[in-house]
XYZ file of C-alpha atoms in Angstrom:
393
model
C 17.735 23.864 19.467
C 14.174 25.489 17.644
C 11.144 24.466 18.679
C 10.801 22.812 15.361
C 13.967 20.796 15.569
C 12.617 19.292 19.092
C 9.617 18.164 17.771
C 11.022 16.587 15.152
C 13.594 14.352 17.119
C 10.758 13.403 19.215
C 8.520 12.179 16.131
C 11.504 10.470 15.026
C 11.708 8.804 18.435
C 8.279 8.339 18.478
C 8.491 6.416 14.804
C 11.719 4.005 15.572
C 10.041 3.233 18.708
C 6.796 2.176 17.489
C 8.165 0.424 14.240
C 10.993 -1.398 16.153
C 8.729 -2.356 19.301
C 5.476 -3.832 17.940
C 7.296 -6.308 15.557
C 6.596 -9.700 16.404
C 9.418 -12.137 17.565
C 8.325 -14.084 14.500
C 8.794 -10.711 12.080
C 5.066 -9.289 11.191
C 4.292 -6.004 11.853
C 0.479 -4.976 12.742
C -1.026 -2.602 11.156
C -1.342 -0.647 14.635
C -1.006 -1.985 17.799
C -3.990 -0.401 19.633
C -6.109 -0.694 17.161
C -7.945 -4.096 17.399
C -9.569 -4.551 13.806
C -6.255 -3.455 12.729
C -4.012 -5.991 14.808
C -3.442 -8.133 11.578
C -0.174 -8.210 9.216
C -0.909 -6.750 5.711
C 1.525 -7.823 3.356
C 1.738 -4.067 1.536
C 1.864 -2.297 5.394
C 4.523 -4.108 6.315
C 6.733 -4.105 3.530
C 6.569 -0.592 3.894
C 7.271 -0.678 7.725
C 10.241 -2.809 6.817
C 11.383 -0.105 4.210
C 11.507 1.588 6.791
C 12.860 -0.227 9.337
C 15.972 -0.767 6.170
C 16.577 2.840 5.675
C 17.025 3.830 9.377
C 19.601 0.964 9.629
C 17.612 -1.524 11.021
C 18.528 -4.496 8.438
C 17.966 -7.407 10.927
C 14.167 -6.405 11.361
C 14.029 -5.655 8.010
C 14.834 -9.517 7.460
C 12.645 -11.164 9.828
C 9.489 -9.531 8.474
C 10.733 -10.835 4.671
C 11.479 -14.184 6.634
C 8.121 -14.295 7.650
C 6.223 -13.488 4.519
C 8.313 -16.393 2.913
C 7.309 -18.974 5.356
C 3.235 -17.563 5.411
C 3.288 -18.168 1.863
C 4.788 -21.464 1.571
C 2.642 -22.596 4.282
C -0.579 -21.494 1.932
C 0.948 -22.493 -1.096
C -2.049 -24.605 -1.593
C -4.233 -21.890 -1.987
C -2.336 -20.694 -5.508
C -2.324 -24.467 -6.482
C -6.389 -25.019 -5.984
C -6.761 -21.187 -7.696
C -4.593 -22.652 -10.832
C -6.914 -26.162 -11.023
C -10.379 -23.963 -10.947
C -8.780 -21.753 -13.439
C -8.070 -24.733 -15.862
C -11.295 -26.058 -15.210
C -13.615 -23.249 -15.468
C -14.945 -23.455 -12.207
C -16.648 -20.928 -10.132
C -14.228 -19.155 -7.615
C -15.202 -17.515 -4.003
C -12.996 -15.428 -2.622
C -11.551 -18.351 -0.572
C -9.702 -19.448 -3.440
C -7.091 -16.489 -3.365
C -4.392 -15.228 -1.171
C -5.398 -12.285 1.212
C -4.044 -9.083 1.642
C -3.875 -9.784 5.531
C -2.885 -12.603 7.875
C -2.876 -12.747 11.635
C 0.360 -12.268 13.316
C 0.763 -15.920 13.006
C 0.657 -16.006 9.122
C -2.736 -17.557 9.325
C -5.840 -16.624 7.585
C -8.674 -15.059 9.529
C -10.960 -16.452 10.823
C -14.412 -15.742 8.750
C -16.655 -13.389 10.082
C -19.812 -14.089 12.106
C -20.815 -10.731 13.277
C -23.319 -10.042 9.691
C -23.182 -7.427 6.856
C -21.373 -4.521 7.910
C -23.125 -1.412 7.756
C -20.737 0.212 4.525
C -21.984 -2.880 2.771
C -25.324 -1.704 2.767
C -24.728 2.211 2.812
C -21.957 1.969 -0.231
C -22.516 -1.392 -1.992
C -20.645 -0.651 -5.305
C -17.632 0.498 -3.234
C -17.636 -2.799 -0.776
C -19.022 -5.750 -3.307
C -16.951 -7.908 -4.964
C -19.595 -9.406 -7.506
C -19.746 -13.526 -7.613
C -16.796 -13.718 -5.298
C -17.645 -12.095 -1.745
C -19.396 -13.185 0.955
C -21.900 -11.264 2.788
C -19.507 -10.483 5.740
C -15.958 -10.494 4.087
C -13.883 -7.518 4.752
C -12.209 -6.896 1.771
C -9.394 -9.188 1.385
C -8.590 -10.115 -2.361
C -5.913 -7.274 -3.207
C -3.347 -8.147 -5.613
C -0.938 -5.008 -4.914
C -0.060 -6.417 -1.987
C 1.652 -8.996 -3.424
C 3.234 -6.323 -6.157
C 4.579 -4.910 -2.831
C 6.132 -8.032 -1.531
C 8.155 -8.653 -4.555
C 9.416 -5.439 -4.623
C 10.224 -4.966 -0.975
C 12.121 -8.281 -1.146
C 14.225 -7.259 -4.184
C 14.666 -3.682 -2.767
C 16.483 -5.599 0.889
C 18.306 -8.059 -1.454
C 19.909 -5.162 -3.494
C 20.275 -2.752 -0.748
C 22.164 -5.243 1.566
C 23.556 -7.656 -1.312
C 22.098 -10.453 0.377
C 22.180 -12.569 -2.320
C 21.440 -15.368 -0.410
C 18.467 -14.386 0.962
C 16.761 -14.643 -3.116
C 17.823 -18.281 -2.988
C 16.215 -18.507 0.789
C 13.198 -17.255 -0.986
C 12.996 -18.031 -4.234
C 10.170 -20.442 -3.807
C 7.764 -17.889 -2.135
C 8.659 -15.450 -5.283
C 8.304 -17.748 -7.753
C 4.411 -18.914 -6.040
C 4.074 -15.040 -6.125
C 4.694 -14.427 -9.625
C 2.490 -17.503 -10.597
C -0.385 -16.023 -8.637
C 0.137 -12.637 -10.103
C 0.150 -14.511 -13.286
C -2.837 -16.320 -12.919
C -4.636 -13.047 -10.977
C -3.516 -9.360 -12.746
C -5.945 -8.992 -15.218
C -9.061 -9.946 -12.796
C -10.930 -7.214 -11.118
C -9.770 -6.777 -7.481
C -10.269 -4.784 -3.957
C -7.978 -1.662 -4.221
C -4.834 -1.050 -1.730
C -7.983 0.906 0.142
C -9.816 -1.749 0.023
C -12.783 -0.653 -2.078
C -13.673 -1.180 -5.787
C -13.502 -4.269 -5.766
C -14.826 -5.063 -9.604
C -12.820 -2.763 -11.171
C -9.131 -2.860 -12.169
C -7.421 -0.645 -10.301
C -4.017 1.328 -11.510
C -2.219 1.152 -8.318
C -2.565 -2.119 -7.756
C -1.704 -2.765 -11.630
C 1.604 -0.665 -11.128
C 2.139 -2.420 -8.164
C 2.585 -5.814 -9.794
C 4.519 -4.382 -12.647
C 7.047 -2.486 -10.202
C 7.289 -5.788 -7.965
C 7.963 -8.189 -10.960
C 10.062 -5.267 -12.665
C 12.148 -5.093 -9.258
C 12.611 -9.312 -8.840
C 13.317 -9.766 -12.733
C 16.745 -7.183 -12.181
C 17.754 -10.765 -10.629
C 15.815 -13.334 -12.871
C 15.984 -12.132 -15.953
C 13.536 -13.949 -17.640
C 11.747 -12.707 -20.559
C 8.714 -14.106 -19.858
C 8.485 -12.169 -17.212
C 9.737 -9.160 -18.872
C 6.980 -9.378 -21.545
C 4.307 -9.426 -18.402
C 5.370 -6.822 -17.265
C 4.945 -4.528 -20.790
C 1.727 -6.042 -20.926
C 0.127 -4.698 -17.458
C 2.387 -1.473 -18.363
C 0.636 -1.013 -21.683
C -2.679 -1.586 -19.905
C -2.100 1.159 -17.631
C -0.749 3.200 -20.422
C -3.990 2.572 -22.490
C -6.150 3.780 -19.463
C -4.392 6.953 -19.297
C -4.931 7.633 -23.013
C -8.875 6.770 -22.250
C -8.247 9.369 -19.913
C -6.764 12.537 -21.520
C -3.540 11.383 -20.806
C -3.915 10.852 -17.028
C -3.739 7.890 -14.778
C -7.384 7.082 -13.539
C -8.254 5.380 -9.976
C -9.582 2.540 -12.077
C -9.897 1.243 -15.986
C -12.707 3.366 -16.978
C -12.761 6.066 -14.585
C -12.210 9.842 -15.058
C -10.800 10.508 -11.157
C -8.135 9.796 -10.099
C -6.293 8.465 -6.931
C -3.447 9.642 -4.584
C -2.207 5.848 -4.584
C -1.654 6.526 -8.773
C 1.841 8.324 -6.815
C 3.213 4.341 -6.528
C 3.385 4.267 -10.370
C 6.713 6.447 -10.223
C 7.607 6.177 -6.182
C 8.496 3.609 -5.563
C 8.074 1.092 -8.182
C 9.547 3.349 -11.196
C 7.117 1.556 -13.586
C 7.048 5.283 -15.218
C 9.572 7.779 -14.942
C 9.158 10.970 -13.116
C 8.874 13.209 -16.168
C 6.806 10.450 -18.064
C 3.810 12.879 -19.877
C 1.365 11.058 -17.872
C 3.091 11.248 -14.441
C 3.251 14.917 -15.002
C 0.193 15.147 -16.004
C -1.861 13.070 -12.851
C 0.288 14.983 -10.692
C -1.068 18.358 -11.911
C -4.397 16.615 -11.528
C -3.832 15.386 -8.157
C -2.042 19.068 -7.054
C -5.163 20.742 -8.117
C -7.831 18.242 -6.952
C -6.596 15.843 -3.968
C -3.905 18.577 -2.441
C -6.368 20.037 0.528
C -5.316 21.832 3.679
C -1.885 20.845 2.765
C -2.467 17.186 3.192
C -3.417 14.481 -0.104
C -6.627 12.788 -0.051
C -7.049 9.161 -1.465
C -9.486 10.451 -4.096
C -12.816 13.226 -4.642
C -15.652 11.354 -3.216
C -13.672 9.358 -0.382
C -16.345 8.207 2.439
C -14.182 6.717 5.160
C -13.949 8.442 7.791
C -15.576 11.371 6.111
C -12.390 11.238 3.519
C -9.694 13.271 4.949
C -5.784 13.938 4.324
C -3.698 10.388 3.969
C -0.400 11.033 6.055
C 1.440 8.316 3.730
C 0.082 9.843 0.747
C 1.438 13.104 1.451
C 4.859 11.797 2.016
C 4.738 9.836 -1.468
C 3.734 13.301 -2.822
C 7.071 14.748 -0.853
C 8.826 12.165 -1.993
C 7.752 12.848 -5.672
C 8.441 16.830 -5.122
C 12.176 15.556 -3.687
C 12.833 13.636 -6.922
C 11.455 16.244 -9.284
C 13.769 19.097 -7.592
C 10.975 20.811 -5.701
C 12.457 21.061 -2.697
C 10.106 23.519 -1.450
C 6.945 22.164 -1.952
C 8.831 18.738 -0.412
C 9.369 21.479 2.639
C 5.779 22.539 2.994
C 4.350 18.735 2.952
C 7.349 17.168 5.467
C 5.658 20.284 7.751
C 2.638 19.838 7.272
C 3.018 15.903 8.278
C 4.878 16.947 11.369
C 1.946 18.894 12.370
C -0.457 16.097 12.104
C 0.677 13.775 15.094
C -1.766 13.034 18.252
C -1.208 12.377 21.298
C 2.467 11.237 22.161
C 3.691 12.139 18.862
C 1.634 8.840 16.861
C 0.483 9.633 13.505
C -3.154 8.831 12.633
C -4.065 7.491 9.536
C -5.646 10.496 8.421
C -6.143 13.896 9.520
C -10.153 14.412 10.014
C -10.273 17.985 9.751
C -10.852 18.573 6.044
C -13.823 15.671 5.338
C -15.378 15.485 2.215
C -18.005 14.462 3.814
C -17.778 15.167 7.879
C -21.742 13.300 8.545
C -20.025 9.943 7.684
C -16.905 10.379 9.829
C -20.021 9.652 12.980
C -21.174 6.083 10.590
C -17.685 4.838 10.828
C -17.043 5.910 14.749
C -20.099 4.804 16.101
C -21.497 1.805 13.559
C -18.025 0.052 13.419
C -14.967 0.726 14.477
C -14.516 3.521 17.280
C -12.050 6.577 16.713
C -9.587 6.308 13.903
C -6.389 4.331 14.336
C -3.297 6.191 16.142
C -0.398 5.068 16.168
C -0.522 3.398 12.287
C 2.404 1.962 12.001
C 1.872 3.007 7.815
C 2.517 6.271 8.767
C 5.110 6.437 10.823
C 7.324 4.228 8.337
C 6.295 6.594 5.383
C 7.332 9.871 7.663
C 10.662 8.356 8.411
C 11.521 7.482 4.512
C 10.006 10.849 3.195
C 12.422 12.325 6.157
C 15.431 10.285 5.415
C 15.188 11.483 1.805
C 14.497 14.861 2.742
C 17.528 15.438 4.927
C 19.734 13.632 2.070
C 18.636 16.273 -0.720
C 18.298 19.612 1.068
C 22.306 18.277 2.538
C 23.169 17.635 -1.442
């Protein structure tokens, strides 16, 4: 056995062990367990995590954490309800009045923060503000793609296992979630990073159209059908605004790593779709850095290094346009980028765009970046999964 082969079993290891042992008896996942701002359930995180936990034959776990997101939503149901009242009426919203991205492990909503203004509020207020709605210590928290993400990770089990009772089980959570996506799509909202938040991201707009796309395969409703051309077409007309390439945001001429969910996973464009083609040539020549994928040009977190779940979606895309060697060169370059024990940061620090704020984030908020992210590890072991499947064709 190589070198090479060793270390991969043991990253494998390392991934099963930390997806399968930090899930909650109830079913959420954290985000990572030794991480404390980070010991919360994202809806988007762990649908991946359960992807995951599905492909490596894990079905069971896979359930529980779908289980769970059903009964957190139904227990906030209320919040959709009151959103779809102010709505009618015209009234002023606060962020309050929408589902968050996050929940503690118990499927409850944070508790609001006391602490003041965090420092990137001040140092990067276009990136952090979320104009009429935010408050002046919210962490970001109004992100539709999560709930793109939900929909499709809950078809994606139901089809995969032909659990076809489980869409009955939760029909009422997916039908609150299509309402809210409904009522929320075309509003300005945080990005899946978090940032942005009064702009219209594409991500998170081919997030929602993949999720509804991958729920209506069992509704079939045309209403539905005809949302989903109509956030499509939006996305379509930003690319044309764009020379024919998908922008980070309506309006913007960068791009965005996360632009790689329009085709993997969610299929809202097909891989040799002009415009896919064309962002990925983009994204090869401008976010492709030391072998890694950055989230986008002028990233500040952390300095803005190389996304270890971005660089498997770009694997991932290489796999399904034939590319096996290019899949080859990013699967190795992941492998290389594990810390201590084998855990996979969030991002490898070593090529920053901007290394001066990489100290800001360590020693104004939140300590060292998070290791083990559960994120990546669940990303590594699809992109791997896949790998071994084509190169064995």
């Amino acid at each position: 056995m190589t070198d090479k082969t060793q270390r991969r079993k043991a990253i494998v290891k390392k991934s099963i062990d930390v997806i399968l042992n930090n899930q909650e008896d109830n079913g959420s996942y954290p985000a990572s367990p030794t991480f404390p701002q980070f010991h919360y359930c994202w809806l988007r995180d762990g649908m991946f995590t359960a992807e995951a936990a599905l492909e490596i034959g894990h079905a069971k776990e896979a359930k529980k954490f779908y289980q769970w997101v059903n009964r957190t939503l139904i227990k906030h149901k209320s919040i959709v309800e009151g959103l779809e009242l102010k709505l009618k009426n015209k009234e002023k919203l606060t962020s309050a009045d929408f589902l968050p991205a996050r929940f503690t492990m118990t499927g409850d909503l944070e508790e609001p923060n006391t602490d003041g203004k965090p420092f990137f509020f001040y140092k990067w207020p276009k990136l952090y503000a979320l104009e009429g709605l935010g408050k002046d210590g919210d962490w970001p928290n109004f992100q539709t793609d999560c709930y793109g993400a939900w929909l499709w990770g809950v078809a994606n089990y139901i089809k995969t296992t032909d659990d076809k009772a489980f869409l009955i089980e939760c029909q009422s959570s997916i039908d609150l979630t299509i309402k809210y996506l409904k009522l929320t799509w075309t509003m300005p909202c945080f990005d899946p990073w978090e940032e942005y938040g009064t702009k219209r991201n594409i991500a998170s707009l081919g997030s929602i159209a993949g999720g509804l796309q991958a729920i209506n395969e069992f509704y079939e409703d045309e209403k539905i059908s005809g949302l989903i051309e109509a956030i499509k077409q939006t996305i379509l007309d930003s690319a044309v605004e764009n020379g024919g390439v998908f922008p980070k945001y309506i309006g913007a001429s960068h791009i965005d790593g996360n632009s790689l969910w329009l085709t993997i996973p969610y299929k809202v464009f097909p891989i040799d779709h002009p415009y896919v083609v064309a962002t990925i040539k983009r994204l090869e020549k401008e976010l492709l850095v030391n072998g890694g994928v950055k989230r986008y040009y002028n990233d500040v977190y952390y300095g803005g290094g190389e996304w270890i779940v971005l660089t498997c979606w770009l694997g991932l895309y290489y796999l399904e346009a034939d590319e096996p060697k290019k899949a080859t060169a990013l699967l190795e370059w992941v492998e290389s980028h594990t810390e201590k024990g084998y855990a996979f940061p969030e991002q490898s620090l070593e090529a920053l765009n901007y290394p001066e704020f990489k100290d800001d984030w360590q020693n104004k908020w939140w300590g060292e970046s998070p290791a083990p992210l559960l994120w990546s590890h669940a990303m590594y072991l699809i992109f791997l999964k896949k790998y071994e499947a084509a190169i064995h064709e």
